[in-house]
């Protein structure tokens, strides 16, 4: 990309209205806020400074990351902690011109430490309400099951969460993928679908393409989180395109967790060419070195994406969202208007 167009692309990315659909709220926990909350809760962090903690963010694979991510989340104790965490992310998101976001939270990471679900959900959702008022950003919450835990534990946390069912729009499946295939949660997901919850699952991040196919066949997901390994099976790619199953891709996450060796190997462009509804997302931005606009920009540079491609990705982010149809249409039109009027 030559200099002029790089700046143009950056300005386009910064300004275009967009949605983020794959963000773990615990993964937006910046070291500065982590130290602040740890201090006020009287908890010691096993790092002497923000700098030292940040320099520990070198991961060989998904599990390396998860170990540090769960350790970080363990300083969250009170409603205000969850509020501050969520409000900080939403302020940053609004600054990136994200107008709508669908946020994962991992209830079991907290209930296992005897933090009540009420503490977690009330902190997160009051920040979501305040951010809507303060920045005009809309957001939905998604309850994610930890797949390294048992089916029984997933059922238990679902039961615990039912009093707050109107506070979350759907359920997801995250944590250690390999060895924890979708079918382990077939019955929990069936119950969630009966409860009219949207369903999605991380699949094909480290696990094989078969896990993506199983998430479709066994869990009947509305959306796949990551799904990189779908590239290994042409029939599956064609199916994702035909059935219009969106993928929430996370390029900087993939780079940091060594799912890809360099950004120019990221499959987003090939997937777009195959007609898939793909979106870009930050996953765990405090750990992976960038929020949403940085994911767009670094990917655009590495893969030579142009403004037309960015426009498609922004439109896809609304298409793939769980927003009501009329609101989706409104935002897609806003992207079109922005694109037409964009003067670099
Ligand atoms: N993969 C699986 N589990 C996760 C991730 C991820 O990228 N981020 C937070 N939990
Ligand atoms: Zn994720």
GROMACS .gro file of N, CA and C in nm, residues 144-238:
model
  285
  144UNK      N    1  -2.124  -1.724   2.759
  144UNK     CA    2  -2.041  -1.826   2.695
  144UNK      C    3  -2.004  -1.937   2.794
  145UNK      N    4  -2.029  -2.061   2.753
  145UNK     CA    5  -1.991  -2.176   2.835
  145UNK      C    6  -1.843  -2.206   2.816
  146UNK      N    7  -1.777  -2.248   2.924
  146UNK     CA    8  -1.636  -2.290   2.913
  146UNK      C    9  -1.634  -2.437   2.873
  147UNK      N   10  -1.578  -2.464   2.756
  147UNK     CA   11  -1.587  -2.601   2.702
  147UNK      C   12  -1.493  -2.700   2.770
  148UNK      N   13  -1.394  -2.650   2.848
  148UNK     CA   14  -1.309  -2.747   2.920
  148UNK      C   15  -1.382  -2.800   3.044
  149UNK      N   16  -1.493  -2.736   3.083
  149UNK     CA   17  -1.573  -2.787   3.195
  149UNK      C   18  -1.679  -2.884   3.141
  150UNK      N   19  -1.750  -2.948   3.234
  150UNK     CA   20  -1.840  -3.057   3.192
  150UNK      C   21  -1.974  -3.006   3.141
  151UNK      N   22  -2.047  -3.096   3.078
  151UNK     CA   23  -2.184  -3.066   3.035
  151UNK      C   24  -2.270  -3.031   3.157
  152UNK      N   25  -2.253  -3.107   3.265
  152UNK     CA   26  -2.331  -3.082   3.386
  152UNK      C   27  -2.308  -2.939   3.437
  153UNK      N   28  -2.183  -2.896   3.437
  153UNK     CA   29  -2.154  -2.760   3.484
  153UNK      C   30  -2.215  -2.654   3.392
  154UNK      N   31  -2.223  -2.685   3.263
  154UNK     CA   32  -2.287  -2.592   3.170
  154UNK      C   33  -2.436  -2.580   3.202
  155UNK      N   34  -2.501  -2.696   3.226
  155UNK     CA   35  -2.642  -2.694   3.264
  155UNK      C   36  -2.662  -2.615   3.393
  156UNK      N   37  -2.569  -2.635   3.488
  156UNK     CA   38  -2.582  -2.565   3.618
  156UNK      C   39  -2.575  -2.414   3.601
  157UNK      N   40  -2.480  -2.368   3.520
  157UNK     CA   41  -2.467  -2.222   3.507
  157UNK      C   42  -2.584  -2.165   3.426
  158UNK      N   43  -2.635  -2.245   3.332
  158UNK     CA   44  -2.753  -2.199   3.257
  158UNK      C   45  -2.871  -2.181   3.353
  159UNK      N   46  -2.891  -2.277   3.443
  159UNK     CA   47  -3.000  -2.265   3.541
  159UNK      C   48  -2.982  -2.141   3.629
  160UNK      N   49  -2.856  -2.120   3.672
  160UNK     CA   50  -2.827  -2.001   3.754
  160UNK      C   51  -2.857  -1.872   3.680
  161UNK      N   52  -2.841  -1.876   3.547
  161UNK     CA   53  -2.854  -1.752   3.467
  161UNK      C   54  -2.998  -1.724   3.426
  162UNK      N   55  -3.085  -1.824   3.439
  162UNK     CA   56  -3.221  -1.805   3.388
  162UNK      C   57  -3.297  -1.686   3.448
  163UNK      N   58  -3.276  -1.654   3.577
  163UNK     CA   59  -3.343  -1.534   3.628
  163UNK      C   60  -3.304  -1.406   3.551
  164UNK      N   61  -3.190  -1.409   3.481
  164UNK     CA   62  -3.144  -1.291   3.404
  164UNK      C   63  -3.159  -1.312   3.254
  165UNK      N   64  -3.248  -1.403   3.218
  165UNK     CA   65  -3.256  -1.442   3.077
  165UNK      C   66  -3.285  -1.323   2.984
  166UNK      N   67  -3.360  -1.226   3.033
  166UNK     CA   68  -3.388  -1.110   2.946
  166UNK      C   69  -3.266  -1.019   2.930
  167UNK      N   70  -3.158  -1.048   3.001
  167UNK     CA   71  -3.037  -0.965   2.993
  167UNK      C   72  -2.937  -1.016   2.888
  168UNK      N   73  -2.953  -1.141   2.843
  168UNK     CA   74  -2.860  -1.189   2.739
  168UNK      C   75  -2.936  -1.245   2.621
  169UNK      N   76  -2.874  -1.227   2.504
  169UNK     CA   77  -2.945  -1.259   2.381
  169UNK      C   78  -2.917  -1.401   2.332
  170UNK      N   79  -2.806  -1.457   2.380
  170UNK     CA   80  -2.771  -1.590   2.331
  170UNK      C   81  -2.659  -1.652   2.412
  171UNK      N   82  -2.615  -1.769   2.364
  171UNK     CA   83  -2.505  -1.839   2.430
  171UNK      C   84  -2.395  -1.874   2.330
  172UNK      N   85  -2.274  -1.884   2.383
  172UNK     CA   86  -2.159  -1.922   2.302
  172UNK      C   87  -2.081  -2.034   2.372
  173UNK      N   88  -1.971  -2.072   2.309
  173UNK     CA   89  -1.887  -2.180   2.361
  173UNK      C   90  -1.743  -2.139   2.338
  174UNK      N   91  -1.667  -2.124   2.449
  174UNK     CA   92  -1.527  -2.082   2.429
  174UNK      C   93  -1.434  -2.163   2.519
  175UNK      N   94  -1.310  -2.118   2.532
  175UNK     CA   95  -1.203  -2.185   2.607
  175UNK      C   96  -1.135  -2.294   2.521
  176UNK      N   97  -1.069  -2.389   2.587
  176UNK     CA   98  -0.978  -2.483   2.518
  176UNK      C   99  -1.054  -2.569   2.417
  177UNK      N  100  -1.022  -2.553   2.289
  177UNK     CA  101  -1.105  -2.616   2.187
  177UNK      C  102  -1.071  -2.764   2.163
  178UNK      N  103  -0.942  -2.791   2.145
  178UNK     CA  104  -0.904  -2.928   2.109
  178UNK      C  105  -0.941  -3.025   2.220
  179UNK      N  106  -1.004  -3.136   2.182
  179UNK     CA  107  -1.045  -3.235   2.281
  179UNK      C  108  -1.180  -3.203   2.344
  180UNK      N  109  -1.235  -3.087   2.313
  180UNK     CA  110  -1.368  -3.050   2.366
  180UNK      C  111  -1.461  -3.016   2.250
  181UNK      N  112  -1.503  -3.118   2.175
  181UNK     CA  113  -1.581  -3.095   2.052
  181UNK      C  114  -1.721  -3.045   2.083
  182UNK      N  115  -1.785  -2.984   1.984
  182UNK     CA  116  -1.920  -2.930   2.004
  182UNK      C  117  -2.019  -3.031   2.061
  183UNK      N  118  -2.009  -3.159   2.019
  183UNK     CA  119  -2.115  -3.254   2.063
  183UNK      C  120  -2.121  -3.272   2.215
  184UNK      N  121  -2.011  -3.237   2.284
  184UNK     CA  122  -2.014  -3.243   2.431
  184UNK      C  123  -2.127  -3.156   2.487
  185UNK      N  124  -2.167  -3.054   2.410
  185UNK     CA  125  -2.267  -2.958   2.460
  185UNK      C  126  -2.398  -2.962   2.380
  186UNK      N  127  -2.419  -3.073   2.308
  186UNK     CA  128  -2.539  -3.084   2.222
  186UNK      C  129  -2.667  -3.061   2.302
  187UNK      N  130  -2.677  -3.124   2.418
  187UNK     CA  131  -2.804  -3.116   2.493
  187UNK      C  132  -2.824  -2.979   2.558
  188UNK      N  133  -2.715  -2.918   2.605
  188UNK     CA  134  -2.727  -2.782   2.662
  188UNK      C  135  -2.772  -2.684   2.554
  189UNK      N  136  -2.711  -2.698   2.437
  189UNK     CA  137  -2.747  -2.606   2.328
  189UNK      C  138  -2.891  -2.629   2.282
  190UNK      N  139  -2.934  -2.755   2.286
  190UNK     CA  140  -3.073  -2.783   2.249
  190UNK      C  141  -3.168  -2.709   2.345
  191UNK      N  142  -3.135  -2.716   2.472
  191UNK     CA  143  -3.218  -2.646   2.571
  191UNK      C  144  -3.216  -2.494   2.545
  192UNK      N  145  -3.098  -2.443   2.512
  192UNK     CA  146  -3.087  -2.298   2.486
  192UNK      C  147  -3.172  -2.258   2.365
  193UNK      N  148  -3.172  -2.344   2.264
  193UNK     CA  149  -3.253  -2.313   2.144
  193UNK      C  150  -3.401  -2.315   2.180
  194UNK      N  151  -3.439  -2.411   2.264
  194UNK     CA  152  -3.580  -2.416   2.308
  194UNK      C  153  -3.618  -2.290   2.387
  195UNK      N  154  -3.519  -2.231   2.453
  195UNK     CA  155  -3.544  -2.108   2.530
  195UNK      C  156  -3.540  -1.984   2.440
  196UNK      N  157  -3.528  -2.007   2.308
  196UNK     CA  158  -3.522  -1.897   2.211
  196UNK      C  159  -3.398  -1.811   2.220
  197UNK      N  160  -3.290  -1.871   2.270
  197UNK     CA  161  -3.164  -1.799   2.273
  197UNK      C  162  -3.092  -1.819   2.140
  198UNK      N  163  -3.020  -1.719   2.094
  198UNK     CA  164  -2.932  -1.736   1.978
  198UNK      C  165  -2.817  -1.827   2.021
  199UNK      N  166  -2.765  -1.905   1.928
  199UNK     CA  167  -2.655  -1.994   1.963
  199UNK      C  168  -2.537  -1.979   1.867
  200UNK      N  169  -2.418  -1.981   1.925
  200UNK     CA  170  -2.297  -1.971   1.844
  200UNK      C  171  -2.185  -2.047   1.918
  201UNK      N  172  -2.078  -2.078   1.847
  201UNK     CA  173  -1.969  -2.151   1.911
  201UNK      C  174  -1.836  -2.114   1.847
  202UNK      N  175  -1.732  -2.105   1.931
  202UNK     CA  176  -1.597  -2.098   1.877
  202UNK      C  177  -1.569  -2.234   1.812
  203UNK      N  178  -1.524  -2.233   1.691
  203UNK     CA  179  -1.493  -2.361   1.623
  203UNK      C  180  -1.393  -2.336   1.510
  204UNK      N  181  -1.300  -2.431   1.497
  204UNK     CA  182  -1.202  -2.418   1.390
  204UNK      C  183  -1.103  -2.305   1.414
  205UNK      N  184  -1.077  -2.276   1.541
  205UNK     CA  185  -0.969  -2.180   1.574
  205UNK      C  186  -0.841  -2.263   1.586
  206UNK      N  187  -0.836  -2.351   1.685
  206UNK     CA  188  -0.727  -2.450   1.692
  206UNK      C  189  -0.777  -2.588   1.654
  207UNK      N  190  -0.907  -2.609   1.673
  207UNK     CA  191  -0.965  -2.739   1.641
  207UNK      C  192  -0.982  -2.755   1.490
  208UNK      N  193  -1.008  -2.878   1.443
  208UNK     CA  194  -1.015  -2.907   1.300
  208UNK      C  195  -1.146  -2.859   1.236
  209UNK      N  196  -1.152  -2.861   1.102
  209UNK     CA  197  -1.271  -2.816   1.030
  209UNK      C  198  -1.395  -2.895   1.069
  210UNK      N  199  -1.371  -3.022   1.113
  210UNK     CA  200  -1.485  -3.105   1.153
  210UNK      C  201  -1.564  -3.043   1.269
  211UNK      N  202  -1.493  -2.967   1.355
  211UNK     CA  203  -1.564  -2.903   1.468
  211UNK      C  204  -1.658  -2.794   1.417
  212UNK      N  205  -1.622  -2.731   1.306
  212UNK     CA  206  -1.711  -2.629   1.246
  212UNK      C  207  -1.835  -2.699   1.193
  213UNK      N  208  -1.813  -2.810   1.120
  213UNK     CA  209  -1.926  -2.886   1.065
  213UNK      C  210  -2.015  -2.936   1.179
  214UNK      N  211  -1.953  -2.983   1.288
  214UNK     CA  212  -2.032  -3.031   1.403
  214UNK      C  213  -2.110  -2.918   1.470
  215UNK      N  214  -2.049  -2.801   1.478
  215UNK     CA  215  -2.121  -2.687   1.538
  215UNK      C  216  -2.248  -2.660   1.457
  216UNK      N  217  -2.240  -2.679   1.326
  216UNK     CA  218  -2.359  -2.660   1.241
  216UNK      C  219  -2.458  -2.775   1.258
  217UNK      N  220  -2.406  -2.899   1.250
  217UNK     CA  221  -2.495  -3.016   1.248
  217UNK      C  222  -2.551  -3.050   1.385
  218UNK      N  223  -2.468  -3.033   1.488
  218UNK     CA  224  -2.506  -3.082   1.621
  218UNK      C  225  -2.560  -2.969   1.710
  219UNK      N  226  -2.496  -2.853   1.699
  219UNK     CA  227  -2.541  -2.741   1.785
  219UNK      C  228  -2.639  -2.649   1.713
  220UNK      N  229  -2.645  -2.660   1.580
  220UNK     CA  230  -2.733  -2.575   1.497
  220UNK      C  231  -2.708  -2.427   1.523
  221UNK      N  232  -2.581  -2.388   1.517
  221UNK     CA  233  -2.545  -2.250   1.550
  221UNK      C  234  -2.593  -2.150   1.445
  222UNK      N  235  -2.617  -2.027   1.491
  222UNK     CA  236  -2.651  -1.917   1.401
  222UNK      C  237  -2.525  -1.851   1.344
  223UNK      N  238  -2.414  -1.871   1.412
  223UNK     CA  239  -2.291  -1.802   1.376
  223UNK      C  240  -2.173  -1.885   1.425
  224UNK      N  241  -2.061  -1.879   1.352
  224UNK     CA  242  -1.939  -1.948   1.394
  224UNK      C  243  -1.838  -1.842   1.438
  225UNK      N  244  -1.778  -1.862   1.555
  225UNK     CA  245  -1.672  -1.774   1.600
  225UNK      C  246  -1.537  -1.831   1.557
  226UNK      N  247  -1.459  -1.752   1.489
  226UNK     CA  248  -1.335  -1.791   1.420
  226UNK      C  249  -1.372  -1.871   1.293
  227UNK      N  250  -1.358  -2.001   1.299
  227UNK     CA  251  -1.391  -2.082   1.180
  227UNK      C  252  -1.279  -2.089   1.078
  228UNK      N  253  -1.157  -2.046   1.117
  228UNK     CA  254  -1.045  -2.045   1.021
  228UNK      C  255  -1.024  -2.178   0.949
  229UNK      N  256  -1.034  -2.286   1.024
  229UNK     CA  257  -1.000  -2.417   0.968
  229UNK      C  258  -1.101  -2.466   0.863
  230UNK      N  259  -1.212  -2.392   0.847
  230UNK     CA  260  -1.306  -2.424   0.738
  230UNK      C  261  -1.235  -2.422   0.603
  231UNK      N  262  -1.121  -2.349   0.599
  231UNK     CA  263  -1.043  -2.340   0.476
  231UNK      C  264  -0.992  -2.478   0.432
  232UNK      N  265  -0.989  -2.574   0.524
  232UNK     CA  266  -0.937  -2.707   0.490
  232UNK      C  267  -1.039  -2.794   0.419
  233UNK      N  268  -1.162  -2.747   0.404
  233UNK     CA  269  -1.264  -2.831   0.341
  233UNK      C  270  -1.354  -2.747   0.250
  234UNK      N  271  -1.336  -2.769   0.122
  234UNK     CA  272  -1.406  -2.688   0.022
  234UNK      C  273  -1.557  -2.700   0.033
  235UNK      N  274  -1.603  -2.824   0.060
  235UNK     CA  275  -1.749  -2.844   0.072
  235UNK      C  276  -1.806  -2.764   0.188
  236UNK      N  277  -1.731  -2.761   0.298
  236UNK     CA  278  -1.777  -2.686   0.415
  236UNK      C  279  -1.783  -2.535   0.383
  237UNK      N  280  -1.681  -2.487   0.312
  237UNK     CA  281  -1.680  -2.345   0.272
  237UNK      C  282  -1.803  -2.313   0.188
  238UNK      N  283  -1.831  -2.403   0.094
  238UNK     CA  284  -1.948  -2.381   0.008
  238UNK      C  285  -2.077  -2.383   0.089
   0.00000   0.00000   0.00000
